[in-house]
Short mmCIF file of C-alpha atoms in Angstrom, two decimals:
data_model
loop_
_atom_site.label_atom_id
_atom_site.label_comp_id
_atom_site.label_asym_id
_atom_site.label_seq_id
_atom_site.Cartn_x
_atom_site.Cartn_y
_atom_site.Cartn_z
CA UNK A 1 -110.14 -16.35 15.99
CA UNK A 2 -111.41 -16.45 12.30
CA UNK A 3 -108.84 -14.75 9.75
CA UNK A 4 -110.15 -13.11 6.89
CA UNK A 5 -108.29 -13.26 3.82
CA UNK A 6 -108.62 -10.38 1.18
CA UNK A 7 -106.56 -12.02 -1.43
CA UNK A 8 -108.01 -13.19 -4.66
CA UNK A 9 -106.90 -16.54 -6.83
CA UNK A 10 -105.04 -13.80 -8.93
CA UNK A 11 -104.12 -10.78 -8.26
CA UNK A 12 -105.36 -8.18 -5.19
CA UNK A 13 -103.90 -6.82 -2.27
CA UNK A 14 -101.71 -8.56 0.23
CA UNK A 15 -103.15 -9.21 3.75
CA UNK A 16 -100.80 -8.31 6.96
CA UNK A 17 -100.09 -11.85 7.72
CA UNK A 18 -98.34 -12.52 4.26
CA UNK A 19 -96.02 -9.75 4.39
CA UNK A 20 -94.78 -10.38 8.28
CA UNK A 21 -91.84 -12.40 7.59
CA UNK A 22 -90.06 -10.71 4.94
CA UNK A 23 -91.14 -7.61 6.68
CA UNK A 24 -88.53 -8.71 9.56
CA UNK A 25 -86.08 -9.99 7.44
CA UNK A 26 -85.88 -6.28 5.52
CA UNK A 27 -85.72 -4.86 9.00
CA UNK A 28 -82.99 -6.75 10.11
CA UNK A 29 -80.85 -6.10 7.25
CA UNK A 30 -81.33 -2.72 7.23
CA UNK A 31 -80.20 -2.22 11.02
CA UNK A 32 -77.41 -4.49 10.15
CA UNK A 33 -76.43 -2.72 7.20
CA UNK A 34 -76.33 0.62 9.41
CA UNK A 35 -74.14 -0.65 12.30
CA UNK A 36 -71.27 -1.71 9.55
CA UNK A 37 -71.83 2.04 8.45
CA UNK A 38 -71.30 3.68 11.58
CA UNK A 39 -68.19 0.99 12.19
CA UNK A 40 -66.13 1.76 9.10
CA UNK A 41 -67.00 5.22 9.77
CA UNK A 42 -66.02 5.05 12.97
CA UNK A 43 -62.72 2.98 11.76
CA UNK A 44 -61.68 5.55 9.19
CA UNK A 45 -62.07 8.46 11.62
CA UNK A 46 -59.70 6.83 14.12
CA UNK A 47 -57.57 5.82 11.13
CA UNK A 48 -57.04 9.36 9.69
CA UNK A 49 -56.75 10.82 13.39
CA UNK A 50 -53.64 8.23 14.08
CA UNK A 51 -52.05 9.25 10.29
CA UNK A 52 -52.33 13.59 11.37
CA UNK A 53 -50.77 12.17 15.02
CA UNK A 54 -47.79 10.53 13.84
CA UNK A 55 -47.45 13.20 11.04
CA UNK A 56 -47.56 15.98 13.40
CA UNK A 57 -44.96 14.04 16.12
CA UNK A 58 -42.01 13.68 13.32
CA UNK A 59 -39.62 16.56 13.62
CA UNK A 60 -38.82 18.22 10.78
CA UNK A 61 -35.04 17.34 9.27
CA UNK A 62 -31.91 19.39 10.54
CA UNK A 63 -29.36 19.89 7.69
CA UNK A 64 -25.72 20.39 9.13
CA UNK A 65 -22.99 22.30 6.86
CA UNK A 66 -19.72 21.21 7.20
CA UNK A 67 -16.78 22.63 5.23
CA UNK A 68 -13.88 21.03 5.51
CA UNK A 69 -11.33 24.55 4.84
CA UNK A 70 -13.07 26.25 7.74
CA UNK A 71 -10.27 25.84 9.79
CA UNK A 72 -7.22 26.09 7.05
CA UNK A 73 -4.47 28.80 8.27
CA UNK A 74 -0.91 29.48 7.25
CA UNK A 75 0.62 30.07 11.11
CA UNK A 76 1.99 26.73 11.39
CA UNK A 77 5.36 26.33 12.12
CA UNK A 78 5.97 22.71 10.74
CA UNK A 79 5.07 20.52 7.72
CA UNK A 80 6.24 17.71 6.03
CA UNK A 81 5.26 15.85 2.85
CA UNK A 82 5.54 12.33 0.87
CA UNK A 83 4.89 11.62 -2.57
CA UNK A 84 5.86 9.00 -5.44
CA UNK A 85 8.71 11.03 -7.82
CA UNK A 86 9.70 11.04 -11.49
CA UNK A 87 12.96 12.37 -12.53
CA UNK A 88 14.79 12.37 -16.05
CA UNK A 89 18.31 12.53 -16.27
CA UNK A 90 21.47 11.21 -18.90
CA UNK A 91 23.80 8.74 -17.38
CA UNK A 92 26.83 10.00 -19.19
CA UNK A 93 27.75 13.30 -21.26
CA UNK A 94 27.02 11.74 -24.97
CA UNK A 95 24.78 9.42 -24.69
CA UNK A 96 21.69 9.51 -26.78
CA UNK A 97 19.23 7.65 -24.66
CA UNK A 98 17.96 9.12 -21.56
CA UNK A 99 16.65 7.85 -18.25
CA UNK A 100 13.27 7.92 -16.81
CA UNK A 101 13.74 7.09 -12.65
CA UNK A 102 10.78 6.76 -10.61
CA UNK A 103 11.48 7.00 -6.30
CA UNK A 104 9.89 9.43 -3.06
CA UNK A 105 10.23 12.59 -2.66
CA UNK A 106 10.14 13.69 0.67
CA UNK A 107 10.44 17.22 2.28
CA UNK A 108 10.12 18.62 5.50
CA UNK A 109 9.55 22.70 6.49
CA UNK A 110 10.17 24.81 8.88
CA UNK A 111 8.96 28.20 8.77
CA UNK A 112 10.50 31.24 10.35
CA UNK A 113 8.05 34.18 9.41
CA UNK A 114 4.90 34.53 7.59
CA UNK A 115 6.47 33.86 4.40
CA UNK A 116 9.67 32.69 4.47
CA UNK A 117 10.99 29.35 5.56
CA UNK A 118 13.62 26.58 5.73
CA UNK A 119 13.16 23.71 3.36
CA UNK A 120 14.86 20.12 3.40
CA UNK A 121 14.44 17.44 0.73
CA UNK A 122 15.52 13.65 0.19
CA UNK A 123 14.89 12.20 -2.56
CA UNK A 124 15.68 8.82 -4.21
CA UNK A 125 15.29 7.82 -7.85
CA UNK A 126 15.43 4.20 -9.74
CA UNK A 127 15.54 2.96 -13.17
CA UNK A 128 17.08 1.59 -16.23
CA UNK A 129 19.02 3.62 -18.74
CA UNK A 130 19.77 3.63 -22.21
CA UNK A 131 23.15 2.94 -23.90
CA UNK A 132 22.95 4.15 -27.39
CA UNK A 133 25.41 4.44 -29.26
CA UNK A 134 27.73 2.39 -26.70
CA UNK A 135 26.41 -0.82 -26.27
CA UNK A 136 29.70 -3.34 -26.39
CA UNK A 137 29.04 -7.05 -25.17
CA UNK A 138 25.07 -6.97 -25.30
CA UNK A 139 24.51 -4.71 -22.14
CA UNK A 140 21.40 -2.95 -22.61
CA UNK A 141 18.98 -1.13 -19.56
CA UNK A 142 21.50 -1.27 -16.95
CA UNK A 143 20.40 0.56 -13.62
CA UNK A 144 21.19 3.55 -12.35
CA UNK A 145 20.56 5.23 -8.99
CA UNK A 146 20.59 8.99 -7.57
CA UNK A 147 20.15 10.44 -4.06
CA UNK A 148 19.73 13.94 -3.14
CA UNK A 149 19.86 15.47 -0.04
CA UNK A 150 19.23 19.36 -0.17
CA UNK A 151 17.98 22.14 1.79
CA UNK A 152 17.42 25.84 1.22
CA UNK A 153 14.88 28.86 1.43
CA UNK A 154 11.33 28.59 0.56
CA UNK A 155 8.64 31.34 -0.03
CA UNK A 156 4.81 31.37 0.84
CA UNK A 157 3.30 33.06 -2.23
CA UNK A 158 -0.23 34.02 -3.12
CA UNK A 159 -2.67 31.68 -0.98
CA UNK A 160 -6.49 31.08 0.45
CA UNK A 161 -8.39 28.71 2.06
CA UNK A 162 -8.25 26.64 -1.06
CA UNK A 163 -5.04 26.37 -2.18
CA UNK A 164 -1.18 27.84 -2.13
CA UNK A 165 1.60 28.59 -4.47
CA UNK A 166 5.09 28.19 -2.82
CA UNK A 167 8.94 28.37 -4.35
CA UNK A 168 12.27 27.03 -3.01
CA UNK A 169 15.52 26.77 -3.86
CA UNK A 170 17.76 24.44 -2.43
CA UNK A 171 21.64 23.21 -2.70
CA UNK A 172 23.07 20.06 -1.68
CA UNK A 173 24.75 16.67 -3.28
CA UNK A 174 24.00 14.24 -4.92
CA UNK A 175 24.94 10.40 -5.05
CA UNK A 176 24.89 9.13 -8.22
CA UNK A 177 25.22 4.62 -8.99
CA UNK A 178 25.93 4.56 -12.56
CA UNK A 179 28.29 1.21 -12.64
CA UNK A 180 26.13 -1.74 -11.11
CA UNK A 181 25.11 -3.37 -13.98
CA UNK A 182 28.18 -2.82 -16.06
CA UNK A 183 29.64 -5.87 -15.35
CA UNK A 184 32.69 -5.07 -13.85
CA UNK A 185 33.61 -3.17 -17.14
CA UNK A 186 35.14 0.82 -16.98
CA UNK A 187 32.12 3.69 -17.03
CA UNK A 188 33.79 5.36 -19.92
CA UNK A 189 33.30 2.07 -22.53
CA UNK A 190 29.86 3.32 -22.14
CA UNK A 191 30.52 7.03 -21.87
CA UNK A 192 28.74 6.36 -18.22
CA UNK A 193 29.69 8.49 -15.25
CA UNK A 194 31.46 6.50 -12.47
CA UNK A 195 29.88 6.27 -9.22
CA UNK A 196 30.47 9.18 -7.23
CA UNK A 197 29.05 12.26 -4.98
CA UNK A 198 28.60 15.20 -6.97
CA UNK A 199 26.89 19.18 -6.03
CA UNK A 200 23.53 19.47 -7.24
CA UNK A 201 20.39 22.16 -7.08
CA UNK A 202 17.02 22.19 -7.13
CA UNK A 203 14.90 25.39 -7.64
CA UNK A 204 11.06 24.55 -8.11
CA UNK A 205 7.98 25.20 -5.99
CA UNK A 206 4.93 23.41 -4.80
CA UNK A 207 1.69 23.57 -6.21
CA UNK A 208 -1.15 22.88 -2.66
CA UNK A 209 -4.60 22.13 -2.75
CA UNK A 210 -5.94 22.12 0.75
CA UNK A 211 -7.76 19.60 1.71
CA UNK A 212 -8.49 19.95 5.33
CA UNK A 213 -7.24 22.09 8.11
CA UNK A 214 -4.14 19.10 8.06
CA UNK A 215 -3.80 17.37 5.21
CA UNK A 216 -2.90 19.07 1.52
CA UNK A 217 -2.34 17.74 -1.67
CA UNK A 218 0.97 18.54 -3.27
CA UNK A 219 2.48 18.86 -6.56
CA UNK A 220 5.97 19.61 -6.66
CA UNK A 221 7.51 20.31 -10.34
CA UNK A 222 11.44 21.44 -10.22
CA UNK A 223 14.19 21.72 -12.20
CA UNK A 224 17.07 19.67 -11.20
CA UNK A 225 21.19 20.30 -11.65
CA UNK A 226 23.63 18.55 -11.26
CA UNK A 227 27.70 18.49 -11.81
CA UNK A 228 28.56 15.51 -12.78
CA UNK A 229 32.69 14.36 -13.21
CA UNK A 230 33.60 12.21 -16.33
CA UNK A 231 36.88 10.00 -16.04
CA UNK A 232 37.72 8.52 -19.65
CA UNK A 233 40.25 5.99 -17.78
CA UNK A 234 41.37 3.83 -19.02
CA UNK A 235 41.43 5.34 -22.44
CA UNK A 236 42.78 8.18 -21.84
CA UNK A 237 44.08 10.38 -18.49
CA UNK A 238 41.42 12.71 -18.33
CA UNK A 239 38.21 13.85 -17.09
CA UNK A 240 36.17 16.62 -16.88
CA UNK A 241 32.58 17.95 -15.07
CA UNK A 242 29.70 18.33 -16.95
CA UNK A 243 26.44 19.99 -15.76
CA UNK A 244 22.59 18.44 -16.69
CA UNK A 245 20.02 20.47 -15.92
CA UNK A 246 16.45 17.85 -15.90
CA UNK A 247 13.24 17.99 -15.00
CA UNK A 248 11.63 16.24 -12.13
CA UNK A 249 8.28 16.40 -10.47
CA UNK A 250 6.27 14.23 -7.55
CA UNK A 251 2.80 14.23 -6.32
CA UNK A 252 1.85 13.23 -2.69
CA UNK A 253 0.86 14.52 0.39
CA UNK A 254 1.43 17.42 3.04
CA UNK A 255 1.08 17.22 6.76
CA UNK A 256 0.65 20.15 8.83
CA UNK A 257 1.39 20.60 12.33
CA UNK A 258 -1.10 23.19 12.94
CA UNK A 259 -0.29 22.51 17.23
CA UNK A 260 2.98 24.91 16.64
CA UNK A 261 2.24 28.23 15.59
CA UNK A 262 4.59 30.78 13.90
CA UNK A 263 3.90 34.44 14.36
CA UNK A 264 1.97 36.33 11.18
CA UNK A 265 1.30 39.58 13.38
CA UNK A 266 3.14 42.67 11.47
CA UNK A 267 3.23 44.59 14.33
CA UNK A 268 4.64 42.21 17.00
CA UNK A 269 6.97 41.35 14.37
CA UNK A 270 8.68 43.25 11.88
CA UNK A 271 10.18 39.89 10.14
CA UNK A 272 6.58 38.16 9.84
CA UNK A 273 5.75 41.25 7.25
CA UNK A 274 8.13 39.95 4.62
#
């Protein structure tokens, strides 16, 4: 079949056959073009319909309040407490230099009513003491010991779920080691008690901060006496008692039994209302 051609050496249109191929080739790209459309369309849709499913199937966060003085009560009928101790005390009648003894303090409770209780204490102090102005032979910081063993009546005071205020008195003896490190040498060269047991008191309180339905933390300031005897022998045949009056104070903790109860009912009990 004879083509005709309706092209000029320049310029003029463009016959069929010329533009065939790249015809096609625009074709093709186009479609191609519009099938990676509809796929990342496709693709994102999916995409954003997976991110609102997972988004919609996490549960929404549960906050749980605990408080730890939910369950704090005074009915219990036992407690007892441990803590480091300081005390301060003079190892002899003149001396100038005092003693600073560090030990445990520990106390046990037992309470009868609402407010009123039983109240034993053992305590054991440590340390060095000064001489001054008796210091023969070079003997400087010897130790010196002291035990107590009390027990008296304590009172509940004002309390809440947070905290307590609580006093006691209590009366007992004490054992006092003054002569250890004297070398074998009498007490009275260094106007030192000797070692003996002497009466002693202790009226204070205790200072709680609750810190769960069990466990409270204690401070326990007091005022500590004691009646000391003073022997001057060898030097001279007498002796005579002389009373301190120190401060101590510990800091530990308290452990309540809260499985044995004590009655706070008023009317079941006429004690319990003191």
């Amino acid at each position: 079949m004879q083509v005709r051609r309706v092209v000029r050496y320049r310029g003029g249109l463009v016959s069929w056959l010329v533009m065939h191929l790249p015809g096609k080739i625009t074709a093709l790209f186009a479609a191609v073009f519009a099938l990676c459309a509809c796929a990342a369309v496709h693709l994102q849709a999916q995409e954003s319909s997976s991110q609102t499913q997972t988004t919609q199937e996490l549960p929404s966060p549960v906050y749980v309040s605990i408080n730890p003085l939910e369950k704090v009560r005074y009915d219990n009928r036992y407690d007892m407490s441990l803590g480091f101790a300081y005390d301060h005390m003079k190892a002899g009648p003149s001396l100038l230099q005092g003693s600073n003894l560090g030990g445990l303090n520990m106390e046990g409770s037992y309470w009868l009513t609402r407010n009123w209780g039983i109240q034993a204490s053992g305590r054991g102090y440590v340390g060095t003491s000064g001489t001054a102005p008796n210091a023969p032979n070079n003997i400087r910081g010897p130790m010196v010991k002291q035990y107590f063993f009390v027990g008296g009546a304590e009172w509940l005071g004002p309390h809440n779920k947070h905290g307590a205020m609580i006093a006691h008195a209590m009366f007992g003896g004490v054992y006092g080691n003054f002569q250890k490190d004297l070398l074998g040498q009498p007490p009275a060269k260094f106007d030192f008690y000797y070692n003996q047991i002497a009466p002693a008191a202790i009226v204070g309180g205790e200072m709680d901060l609750n810190r769960s339905e069990h466990w409270v933390f204690r401070i326990t300031p007091d005022a500590v006496m004691t009646h000391y005897t003073f022997n001057d022998a060898p030097y001279a045949n007498s002796s005579y008692g002389q009373f301190d009056v120190n401060f101590a104070i510990s800091v530990g903790m308290e452990y309540k039994f809260t499985k044995f109860k004590r009655s706070t009912d008023k009317k079941k009990n006429w004690v319990s209302g003191w």
